[in-house]
């Protein structure tokens, strides 16, 4: 006799997902959420600006990408592509890539508003539609990497499309943040989740189909992914919460930002 299996429950949980599940969830989520996301965060991100994180660290100040004039640059998970347009203004030759048609629609609308046009490509970070050694620099601010099940494979794809000596810089939620509840207030100061639980955060419907998936990796995991793809890690930037910055963004807040980091920015390069 075959025992009846419990029906999946709608809600949030931590469970393994496949690449296909993660890809489908991300595309669907960001297509649906694009309007709300841009309405809430668009003024902070700007139409022509490169903001690395909710702490407000800007590439104009940090210069993590170095001198970009004349460089061919790929922005992964570009969203509305404000960073790509800023890089274009610095003299770079930029391509902005995102999985979501909804986000790229906002990228085109912003380009029409400000008059800065960069090529927009809809594609998956695990199958970049570019030739080997096509770019000098690849970068992303919270795009792509947290949303793919096999982020190690994504690192290898980035390495493939970079020239020898190419730079790869990406920001993600700081791994230690996964210990805490996703809350900006005092309830978000209590350690709740095991740091070493790599199962992703999943929101799913009543049929068990994921609608949102975000991946967790430890700091060591990220370094091993980079090294495994052939990169050399040159810096790990943990932006501090700046004085006078009082804007809450999801779990990011002045309260939490004064106590522990919310963002990790990995700066790496391929050997020449």
PDB file of C-alpha atoms in Angstrom:
ATOM      1  CA  UNK A   1       0.000   0.000   0.000  1.00  0.00           C
ATOM      2  CA  UNK A   2       1.334   3.423  -0.988  1.00  0.00           C
ATOM      3  CA  UNK A   3       0.988   5.993   1.733  1.00  0.00           C
ATOM      4  CA  UNK A   4      -0.464   9.355   0.764  1.00  0.00           C
ATOM      5  CA  UNK A   5       2.133  12.119   0.668  1.00  0.00           C
ATOM      6  CA  UNK A   6       1.397  15.424   2.399  1.00  0.00           C
ATOM      7  CA  UNK A   7       0.458  18.248   0.067  1.00  0.00           C
ATOM      8  CA  UNK A   8       2.999  21.057  -0.290  1.00  0.00           C
ATOM      9  CA  UNK A   9       2.225  24.076   1.834  1.00  0.00           C
ATOM     10  CA  UNK A  10       2.302  27.630   0.580  1.00  0.00           C
ATOM     11  CA  UNK A  11       4.645  29.949   2.428  1.00  0.00           C
ATOM     12  CA  UNK A  12       8.335  30.383   3.136  1.00  0.00           C
ATOM     13  CA  UNK A  13      10.861  27.682   3.918  1.00  0.00           C
ATOM     14  CA  UNK A  14      14.420  26.538   3.384  1.00  0.00           C
ATOM     15  CA  UNK A  15      14.771  23.739   0.848  1.00  0.00           C
ATOM     16  CA  UNK A  16      16.856  22.650  -2.095  1.00  0.00           C
ATOM     17  CA  UNK A  17      15.830  23.824  -5.564  1.00  0.00           C
ATOM     18  CA  UNK A  18      17.034  22.964  -9.050  1.00  0.00           C
ATOM     19  CA  UNK A  19      18.566  25.398 -11.529  1.00  0.00           C
ATOM     20  CA  UNK A  20      15.362  25.251 -13.559  1.00  0.00           C
ATOM     21  CA  UNK A  21      13.196  26.021 -10.513  1.00  0.00           C
ATOM     22  CA  UNK A  22      15.443  28.884  -9.495  1.00  0.00           C
ATOM     23  CA  UNK A  23      15.544  30.334 -13.021  1.00  0.00           C
ATOM     24  CA  UNK A  24      11.762  30.133 -13.472  1.00  0.00           C
ATOM     25  CA  UNK A  25      11.109  31.671 -10.047  1.00  0.00           C
ATOM     26  CA  UNK A  26      13.530  34.551 -10.607  1.00  0.00           C
ATOM     27  CA  UNK A  27      12.225  35.406 -14.042  1.00  0.00           C
ATOM     28  CA  UNK A  28       8.601  35.295 -12.862  1.00  0.00           C
ATOM     29  CA  UNK A  29       9.263  37.199  -9.627  1.00  0.00           C
ATOM     30  CA  UNK A  30      11.248  40.047 -11.141  1.00  0.00           C
ATOM     31  CA  UNK A  31       8.858  40.406 -14.076  1.00  0.00           C
ATOM     32  CA  UNK A  32       5.958  40.825 -11.621  1.00  0.00           C
ATOM     33  CA  UNK A  33       7.869  42.920  -9.080  1.00  0.00           C
ATOM     34  CA  UNK A  34       9.698  45.230 -11.487  1.00  0.00           C
ATOM     35  CA  UNK A  35       7.212  48.101 -11.224  1.00  0.00           C
ATOM     36  CA  UNK A  36       7.021  48.005  -7.412  1.00  0.00           C
ATOM     37  CA  UNK A  37      10.790  47.613  -7.081  1.00  0.00           C
ATOM     38  CA  UNK A  38      11.528  50.621  -9.267  1.00  0.00           C
ATOM     39  CA  UNK A  39       8.889  52.722  -7.575  1.00  0.00           C
ATOM     40  CA  UNK A  40      10.407  51.973  -4.157  1.00  0.00           C
ATOM     41  CA  UNK A  41      14.123  51.924  -4.966  1.00  0.00           C
ATOM     42  CA  UNK A  42      14.463  53.784  -8.264  1.00  0.00           C
ATOM     43  CA  UNK A  43      14.989  57.214  -6.656  1.00  0.00           C
ATOM     44  CA  UNK A  44      17.803  55.817  -4.486  1.00  0.00           C
ATOM     45  CA  UNK A  45      19.494  54.034  -7.407  1.00  0.00           C
ATOM     46  CA  UNK A  46      19.006  56.859  -9.905  1.00  0.00           C
ATOM     47  CA  UNK A  47      18.848  56.656 -13.688  1.00  0.00           C
ATOM     48  CA  UNK A  48      22.590  57.139 -14.248  1.00  0.00           C
ATOM     49  CA  UNK A  49      24.522  55.999 -11.187  1.00  0.00           C
ATOM     50  CA  UNK A  50      26.362  52.906  -9.949  1.00  0.00           C
ATOM     51  CA  UNK A  51      25.314  52.073  -6.386  1.00  0.00           C
ATOM     52  CA  UNK A  52      26.892  48.926  -4.977  1.00  0.00           C
ATOM     53  CA  UNK A  53      24.590  48.378  -2.010  1.00  0.00           C
ATOM     54  CA  UNK A  54      21.872  49.738   0.304  1.00  0.00           C
ATOM     55  CA  UNK A  55      24.621  51.338   2.390  1.00  0.00           C
ATOM     56  CA  UNK A  56      24.930  53.763  -0.523  1.00  0.00           C
ATOM     57  CA  UNK A  57      28.527  53.026  -1.578  1.00  0.00           C
ATOM     58  CA  UNK A  58      28.930  54.415  -5.107  1.00  0.00           C
ATOM     59  CA  UNK A  59      31.423  53.384  -7.731  1.00  0.00           C
ATOM     60  CA  UNK A  60      32.162  57.074  -8.290  1.00  0.00           C
ATOM     61  CA  UNK A  61      33.710  57.068  -4.800  1.00  0.00           C
ATOM     62  CA  UNK A  62      34.891  53.480  -4.341  1.00  0.00           C
ATOM     63  CA  UNK A  63      36.458  52.945  -7.798  1.00  0.00           C
ATOM     64  CA  UNK A  64      36.418  49.177  -7.338  1.00  0.00           C
ATOM     65  CA  UNK A  65      36.412  48.748 -11.124  1.00  0.00           C
ATOM     66  CA  UNK A  66      39.449  50.953 -11.615  1.00  0.00           C
ATOM     67  CA  UNK A  67      39.839  53.018 -14.768  1.00  0.00           C
ATOM     68  CA  UNK A  68      36.969  52.018 -17.057  1.00  0.00           C
ATOM     69  CA  UNK A  69      37.499  54.336 -20.010  1.00  0.00           C
ATOM     70  CA  UNK A  70      37.906  52.276 -23.151  1.00  0.00           C
ATOM     71  CA  UNK A  71      37.086  49.025 -21.343  1.00  0.00           C
ATOM     72  CA  UNK A  72      34.444  46.572 -22.551  1.00  0.00           C
ATOM     73  CA  UNK A  73      32.240  45.840 -19.535  1.00  0.00           C
ATOM     74  CA  UNK A  74      29.432  43.370 -18.830  1.00  0.00           C
ATOM     75  CA  UNK A  75      26.934  44.198 -16.083  1.00  0.00           C
ATOM     76  CA  UNK A  76      25.189  41.007 -14.951  1.00  0.00           C
ATOM     77  CA  UNK A  77      21.766  41.185 -13.325  1.00  0.00           C
ATOM     78  CA  UNK A  78      21.681  44.810 -14.372  1.00  0.00           C
ATOM     79  CA  UNK A  79      18.034  45.431 -13.494  1.00  0.00           C
ATOM     80  CA  UNK A  80      17.158  48.891 -14.771  1.00  0.00           C
ATOM     81  CA  UNK A  81      20.822  49.304 -15.834  1.00  0.00           C
ATOM     82  CA  UNK A  82      21.584  52.555 -14.006  1.00  0.00           C
ATOM     83  CA  UNK A  83      25.100  51.251 -13.357  1.00  0.00           C
ATOM     84  CA  UNK A  84      25.669  50.403 -17.010  1.00  0.00           C
ATOM     85  CA  UNK A  85      24.577  53.888 -18.073  1.00  0.00           C
ATOM     86  CA  UNK A  86      26.918  55.461 -15.503  1.00  0.00           C
ATOM     87  CA  UNK A  87      29.797  53.361 -16.845  1.00  0.00           C
ATOM     88  CA  UNK A  88      28.921  54.454 -20.368  1.00  0.00           C
ATOM     89  CA  UNK A  89      29.272  58.050 -19.206  1.00  0.00           C
ATOM     90  CA  UNK A  90      32.754  57.229 -17.930  1.00  0.00           C
ATOM     91  CA  UNK A  91      33.818  56.164 -21.417  1.00  0.00           C
ATOM     92  CA  UNK A  92      33.290  52.406 -21.130  1.00  0.00           C
ATOM     93  CA  UNK A  93      31.738  50.152 -23.780  1.00  0.00           C
ATOM     94  CA  UNK A  94      28.983  48.468 -21.722  1.00  0.00           C
ATOM     95  CA  UNK A  95      26.458  45.668 -22.163  1.00  0.00           C
ATOM     96  CA  UNK A  96      23.656  45.300 -19.565  1.00  0.00           C
ATOM     97  CA  UNK A  97      22.245  41.783 -19.089  1.00  0.00           C
ATOM     98  CA  UNK A  98      19.285  40.620 -17.040  1.00  0.00           C
ATOM     99  CA  UNK A  99      17.019  37.576 -16.905  1.00  0.00           C
ATOM    100  CA  UNK A 100      13.861  39.644 -16.425  1.00  0.00           C
ATOM    101  CA  UNK A 101      12.019  41.300 -19.297  1.00  0.00           C
ATOM    102  CA  UNK A 102      10.206  43.416 -16.708  1.00  0.00           C
ATOM    103  CA  UNK A 103      13.434  44.887 -15.377  1.00  0.00           C
ATOM    104  CA  UNK A 104      14.799  45.442 -18.880  1.00  0.00           C
ATOM    105  CA  UNK A 105      11.587  47.299 -19.734  1.00  0.00           C
ATOM    106  CA  UNK A 106      12.480  49.724 -16.936  1.00  0.00           C
ATOM    107  CA  UNK A 107      16.038  49.880 -18.247  1.00  0.00           C
ATOM    108  CA  UNK A 108      14.758  51.026 -21.634  1.00  0.00           C
ATOM    109  CA  UNK A 109      12.352  53.507 -20.062  1.00  0.00           C
ATOM    110  CA  UNK A 110      15.179  55.022 -18.000  1.00  0.00           C
ATOM    111  CA  UNK A 111      17.389  55.188 -21.090  1.00  0.00           C
ATOM    112  CA  UNK A 112      14.658  57.045 -22.944  1.00  0.00           C
ATOM    113  CA  UNK A 113      14.321  59.495 -20.036  1.00  0.00           C
ATOM    114  CA  UNK A 114      17.993  60.315 -19.698  1.00  0.00           C
ATOM    115  CA  UNK A 115      19.127  59.779 -23.279  1.00  0.00           C
ATOM    116  CA  UNK A 116      21.868  57.278 -22.404  1.00  0.00           C
ATOM    117  CA  UNK A 117      21.432  54.100 -24.431  1.00  0.00           C
ATOM    118  CA  UNK A 118      23.403  50.904 -23.759  1.00  0.00           C
ATOM    119  CA  UNK A 119      22.804  47.460 -25.303  1.00  0.00           C
ATOM    120  CA  UNK A 120      20.274  45.455 -23.266  1.00  0.00           C
ATOM    121  CA  UNK A 121      20.391  41.659 -23.361  1.00  0.00           C
ATOM    122  CA  UNK A 122      17.912  39.229 -21.810  1.00  0.00           C
ATOM    123  CA  UNK A 123      19.802  36.077 -20.865  1.00  0.00           C
ATOM    124  CA  UNK A 124      20.684  33.626 -18.110  1.00  0.00           C
ATOM    125  CA  UNK A 125      23.903  34.111 -16.123  1.00  0.00           C
ATOM    126  CA  UNK A 126      24.561  30.361 -16.461  1.00  0.00           C
ATOM    127  CA  UNK A 127      24.595  30.589 -20.271  1.00  0.00           C
ATOM    128  CA  UNK A 128      26.058  33.948 -21.247  1.00  0.00           C
ATOM    129  CA  UNK A 129      25.490  34.609 -24.979  1.00  0.00           C
ATOM    130  CA  UNK A 130      28.947  36.043 -25.572  1.00  0.00           C
ATOM    131  CA  UNK A 131      32.201  34.822 -27.070  1.00  0.00           C
ATOM    132  CA  UNK A 132      35.098  33.695 -24.928  1.00  0.00           C
ATOM    133  CA  UNK A 133      37.343  36.583 -23.799  1.00  0.00           C
ATOM    134  CA  UNK A 134      34.832  39.211 -24.940  1.00  0.00           C
ATOM    135  CA  UNK A 135      35.072  41.578 -21.938  1.00  0.00           C
ATOM    136  CA  UNK A 136      37.679  43.365 -19.830  1.00  0.00           C
ATOM    137  CA  UNK A 137      35.417  43.716 -16.774  1.00  0.00           C
ATOM    138  CA  UNK A 138      32.300  42.009 -15.390  1.00  0.00           C
ATOM    139  CA  UNK A 139      30.315  43.354 -12.456  1.00  0.00           C
ATOM    140  CA  UNK A 140      27.012  43.160 -10.663  1.00  0.00           C
ATOM    141  CA  UNK A 141      25.411  44.863  -7.675  1.00  0.00           C
ATOM    142  CA  UNK A 142      23.215  42.196  -6.079  1.00  0.00           C
ATOM    143  CA  UNK A 143      22.332  40.709  -9.458  1.00  0.00           C
ATOM    144  CA  UNK A 144      22.396  37.127 -10.735  1.00  0.00           C
ATOM    145  CA  UNK A 145      24.714  35.476  -8.197  1.00  0.00           C
ATOM    146  CA  UNK A 146      22.239  35.225  -5.257  1.00  0.00           C
ATOM    147  CA  UNK A 147      19.544  33.844  -7.536  1.00  0.00           C
ATOM    148  CA  UNK A 148      21.200  30.912  -9.331  1.00  0.00           C
ATOM    149  CA  UNK A 149      21.354  27.455  -7.760  1.00  0.00           C
ATOM    150  CA  UNK A 150      24.859  26.771  -9.109  1.00  0.00           C
ATOM    151  CA  UNK A 151      26.699  30.028  -8.490  1.00  0.00           C
ATOM    152  CA  UNK A 152      30.023  28.234  -8.968  1.00  0.00           C
ATOM    153  CA  UNK A 153      28.995  27.529 -12.564  1.00  0.00           C
ATOM    154  CA  UNK A 154      28.042  31.196 -12.965  1.00  0.00           C
ATOM    155  CA  UNK A 155      31.549  32.199 -11.828  1.00  0.00           C
ATOM    156  CA  UNK A 156      33.014  29.922 -14.494  1.00  0.00           C
ATOM    157  CA  UNK A 157      30.783  31.498 -17.143  1.00  0.00           C
ATOM    158  CA  UNK A 158      31.997  34.937 -16.084  1.00  0.00           C
ATOM    159  CA  UNK A 159      35.594  33.713 -16.279  1.00  0.00           C
ATOM    160  CA  UNK A 160      34.949  32.356 -19.778  1.00  0.00           C
ATOM    161  CA  UNK A 161      33.785  35.681 -21.202  1.00  0.00           C
ATOM    162  CA  UNK A 162      36.576  37.698 -19.540  1.00  0.00           C
ATOM    163  CA  UNK A 163      39.947  38.339 -21.123  1.00  0.00           C
ATOM    164  CA  UNK A 164      43.112  37.229 -19.276  1.00  0.00           C
ATOM    165  CA  UNK A 165      43.632  39.728 -16.478  1.00  0.00           C
ATOM    166  CA  UNK A 166      39.923  40.577 -16.545  1.00  0.00           C
ATOM    167  CA  UNK A 167      38.241  42.025 -13.446  1.00  0.00           C
ATOM    168  CA  UNK A 168      35.162  40.492 -11.740  1.00  0.00           C
ATOM    169  CA  UNK A 169      33.481  42.472  -8.953  1.00  0.00           C
ATOM    170  CA  UNK A 170      30.141  41.558  -7.385  1.00  0.00           C
ATOM    171  CA  UNK A 171      28.148  42.509  -4.307  1.00  0.00           C
ATOM    172  CA  UNK A 172      25.797  40.233  -2.373  1.00  0.00           C
ATOM    173  CA  UNK A 173      24.057  40.194   0.980  1.00  0.00           C
ATOM    174  CA  UNK A 174      26.782  39.620   3.561  1.00  0.00           C
ATOM    175  CA  UNK A 175      26.695  35.882   4.394  1.00  0.00           C
ATOM    176  CA  UNK A 176      26.521  36.502   8.132  1.00  0.00           C
ATOM    177  CA  UNK A 177      23.181  38.282   7.606  1.00  0.00           C
ATOM    178  CA  UNK A 178      21.628  34.867   6.954  1.00  0.00           C
ATOM    179  CA  UNK A 179      21.955  34.106  10.665  1.00  0.00           C
ATOM    180  CA  UNK A 180      19.349  36.738  11.489  1.00  0.00           C
ATOM    181  CA  UNK A 181      15.694  37.316  10.707  1.00  0.00           C
ATOM    182  CA  UNK A 182      15.098  39.458   7.638  1.00  0.00           C
ATOM    183  CA  UNK A 183      13.936  42.407   9.738  1.00  0.00           C
ATOM    184  CA  UNK A 184      15.354  45.940  10.047  1.00  0.00           C
ATOM    185  CA  UNK A 185      14.334  46.437  13.708  1.00  0.00           C
ATOM    186  CA  UNK A 186      15.466  44.978  17.026  1.00  0.00           C
ATOM    187  CA  UNK A 187      13.899  41.591  16.205  1.00  0.00           C
ATOM    188  CA  UNK A 188      16.503  41.395  13.438  1.00  0.00           C
ATOM    189  CA  UNK A 189      19.350  41.455  15.965  1.00  0.00           C
ATOM    190  CA  UNK A 190      18.732  37.934  17.297  1.00  0.00           C
ATOM    191  CA  UNK A 191      20.652  35.055  15.683  1.00  0.00           C
ATOM    192  CA  UNK A 192      18.098  32.492  14.524  1.00  0.00           C
ATOM    193  CA  UNK A 193      19.352  30.507  11.505  1.00  0.00           C
ATOM    194  CA  UNK A 194      22.455  28.291  11.243  1.00  0.00           C
ATOM    195  CA  UNK A 195      25.192  29.974   9.217  1.00  0.00           C
ATOM    196  CA  UNK A 196      26.147  26.646   7.664  1.00  0.00           C
ATOM    197  CA  UNK A 197      22.662  25.821   6.373  1.00  0.00           C
ATOM    198  CA  UNK A 198      23.133  26.343   2.633  1.00  0.00           C
ATOM    199  CA  UNK A 199      19.535  25.604   1.725  1.00  0.00           C
ATOM    200  CA  UNK A 200      18.053  28.614  -0.071  1.00  0.00           C
ATOM    201  CA  UNK A 201      15.245  30.795   1.161  1.00  0.00           C
ATOM    202  CA  UNK A 202      12.164  29.811  -0.846  1.00  0.00           C
ATOM    203  CA  UNK A 203       8.706  31.309  -1.182  1.00  0.00           C
ATOM    204  CA  UNK A 204       6.322  28.849  -2.817  1.00  0.00           C
ATOM    205  CA  UNK A 205       2.663  28.503  -3.722  1.00  0.00           C
ATOM    206  CA  UNK A 206       0.186  25.858  -2.554  1.00  0.00           C
ATOM    207  CA  UNK A 207       1.422  23.457  -5.244  1.00  0.00           C
ATOM    208  CA  UNK A 208       4.988  23.713  -3.998  1.00  0.00           C
ATOM    209  CA  UNK A 209       6.138  25.764  -6.997  1.00  0.00           C
ATOM    210  CA  UNK A 210       8.785  28.316  -5.955  1.00  0.00           C
ATOM    211  CA  UNK A 211       7.874  31.930  -6.655  1.00  0.00           C
ATOM    212  CA  UNK A 212      11.028  33.454  -5.129  1.00  0.00           C
ATOM    213  CA  UNK A 213      14.397  31.837  -4.447  1.00  0.00           C
ATOM    214  CA  UNK A 214      17.507  33.375  -2.896  1.00  0.00           C
ATOM    215  CA  UNK A 215      20.680  31.421  -2.273  1.00  0.00           C
ATOM    216  CA  UNK A 216      23.006  31.460   0.728  1.00  0.00           C
ATOM    217  CA  UNK A 217      26.731  30.731   0.618  1.00  0.00           C
ATOM    218  CA  UNK A 218      29.296  31.242   3.372  1.00  0.00           C
ATOM    219  CA  UNK A 219      32.274  33.542   2.909  1.00  0.00           C
ATOM    220  CA  UNK A 220      34.455  30.468   2.429  1.00  0.00           C
ATOM    221  CA  UNK A 221      32.055  29.103  -0.194  1.00  0.00           C
ATOM    222  CA  UNK A 222      32.287  32.304  -2.213  1.00  0.00           C
ATOM    223  CA  UNK A 223      36.081  32.305  -2.080  1.00  0.00           C
ATOM    224  CA  UNK A 224      36.200  28.662  -3.175  1.00  0.00           C
ATOM    225  CA  UNK A 225      33.817  29.419  -6.059  1.00  0.00           C
ATOM    226  CA  UNK A 226      36.087  32.224  -7.220  1.00  0.00           C
ATOM    227  CA  UNK A 227      39.261  30.177  -6.912  1.00  0.00           C
ATOM    228  CA  UNK A 228      37.571  27.210  -8.607  1.00  0.00           C
ATOM    229  CA  UNK A 229      36.746  29.436 -11.589  1.00  0.00           C
ATOM    230  CA  UNK A 230      40.350  30.638 -11.832  1.00  0.00           C
ATOM    231  CA  UNK A 231      40.003  34.023 -10.140  1.00  0.00           C
ATOM    232  CA  UNK A 232      42.379  35.654  -7.685  1.00  0.00           C
ATOM    233  CA  UNK A 233      40.617  37.463  -4.828  1.00  0.00           C
ATOM    234  CA  UNK A 234      42.199  40.863  -4.247  1.00  0.00           C
ATOM    235  CA  UNK A 235      39.735  42.450  -1.812  1.00  0.00           C
ATOM    236  CA  UNK A 236      36.607  41.830   0.236  1.00  0.00           C
ATOM    237  CA  UNK A 237      34.824  45.123   0.925  1.00  0.00           C
ATOM    238  CA  UNK A 238      32.320  45.325   3.795  1.00  0.00           C
ATOM    239  CA  UNK A 239      30.769  48.798   3.529  1.00  0.00           C
ATOM    240  CA  UNK A 240      30.066  50.501   6.830  1.00  0.00           C
ATOM    241  CA  UNK A 241      26.770  52.275   7.429  1.00  0.00           C
ATOM    242  CA  UNK A 242      27.420  55.974   6.776  1.00  0.00           C
ATOM    243  CA  UNK A 243      26.504  58.754   9.170  1.00  0.00           C
ATOM    244  CA  UNK A 244      23.327  60.545   8.191  1.00  0.00           C
ATOM    245  CA  UNK A 245      21.991  57.689   6.075  1.00  0.00           C
ATOM    246  CA  UNK A 246      18.586  56.891   7.539  1.00  0.00           C
ATOM    247  CA  UNK A 247      16.890  55.044   4.667  1.00  0.00           C
ATOM    248  CA  UNK A 248      15.601  51.536   5.387  1.00  0.00           C
ATOM    249  CA  UNK A 249      15.852  49.044   2.504  1.00  0.00           C
ATOM    250  CA  UNK A 250      14.291  45.707   3.395  1.00  0.00           C
ATOM    251  CA  UNK A 251      16.440  44.311   6.205  1.00  0.00           C
ATOM    252  CA  UNK A 252      19.036  47.103   5.857  1.00  0.00           C
ATOM    253  CA  UNK A 253      18.667  49.823   8.463  1.00  0.00           C
ATOM    254  CA  UNK A 254      20.789  52.253  10.480  1.00  0.00           C
ATOM    255  CA  UNK A 255      20.215  50.105  13.592  1.00  0.00           C
ATOM    256  CA  UNK A 256      21.603  46.917  12.066  1.00  0.00           C
ATOM    257  CA  UNK A 257      24.163  48.693   9.915  1.00  0.00           C
ATOM    258  CA  UNK A 258      25.908  50.162  12.937  1.00  0.00           C
ATOM    259  CA  UNK A 259      26.371  46.684  14.450  1.00  0.00           C
ATOM    260  CA  UNK A 260      27.273  44.293  11.626  1.00  0.00           C
ATOM    261  CA  UNK A 261      27.800  44.395   7.862  1.00  0.00           C
ATOM    262  CA  UNK A 262      24.941  43.988   5.422  1.00  0.00           C
ATOM    263  CA  UNK A 263      26.900  43.745   2.185  1.00  0.00           C
ATOM    264  CA  UNK A 264      29.978  41.897   0.961  1.00  0.00           C
ATOM    265  CA  UNK A 265      31.700  43.050  -2.229  1.00  0.00           C
ATOM    266  CA  UNK A 266      34.165  40.599  -3.759  1.00  0.00           C
ATOM    267  CA  UNK A 267      36.907  42.094  -5.933  1.00  0.00           C
ATOM    268  CA  UNK A 268      38.763  39.561  -8.067  1.00  0.00           C
ATOM    269  CA  UNK A 269      40.633  39.141 -11.331  1.00  0.00           C
ATOM    270  CA  UNK A 270      41.884  36.475 -13.690  1.00  0.00           C
ATOM    271  CA  UNK A 271      45.630  35.991 -13.980  1.00  0.00           C
ATOM    272  CA  UNK A 272      47.135  37.823 -16.952  1.00  0.00           C
TER     273      UNK A 272
END
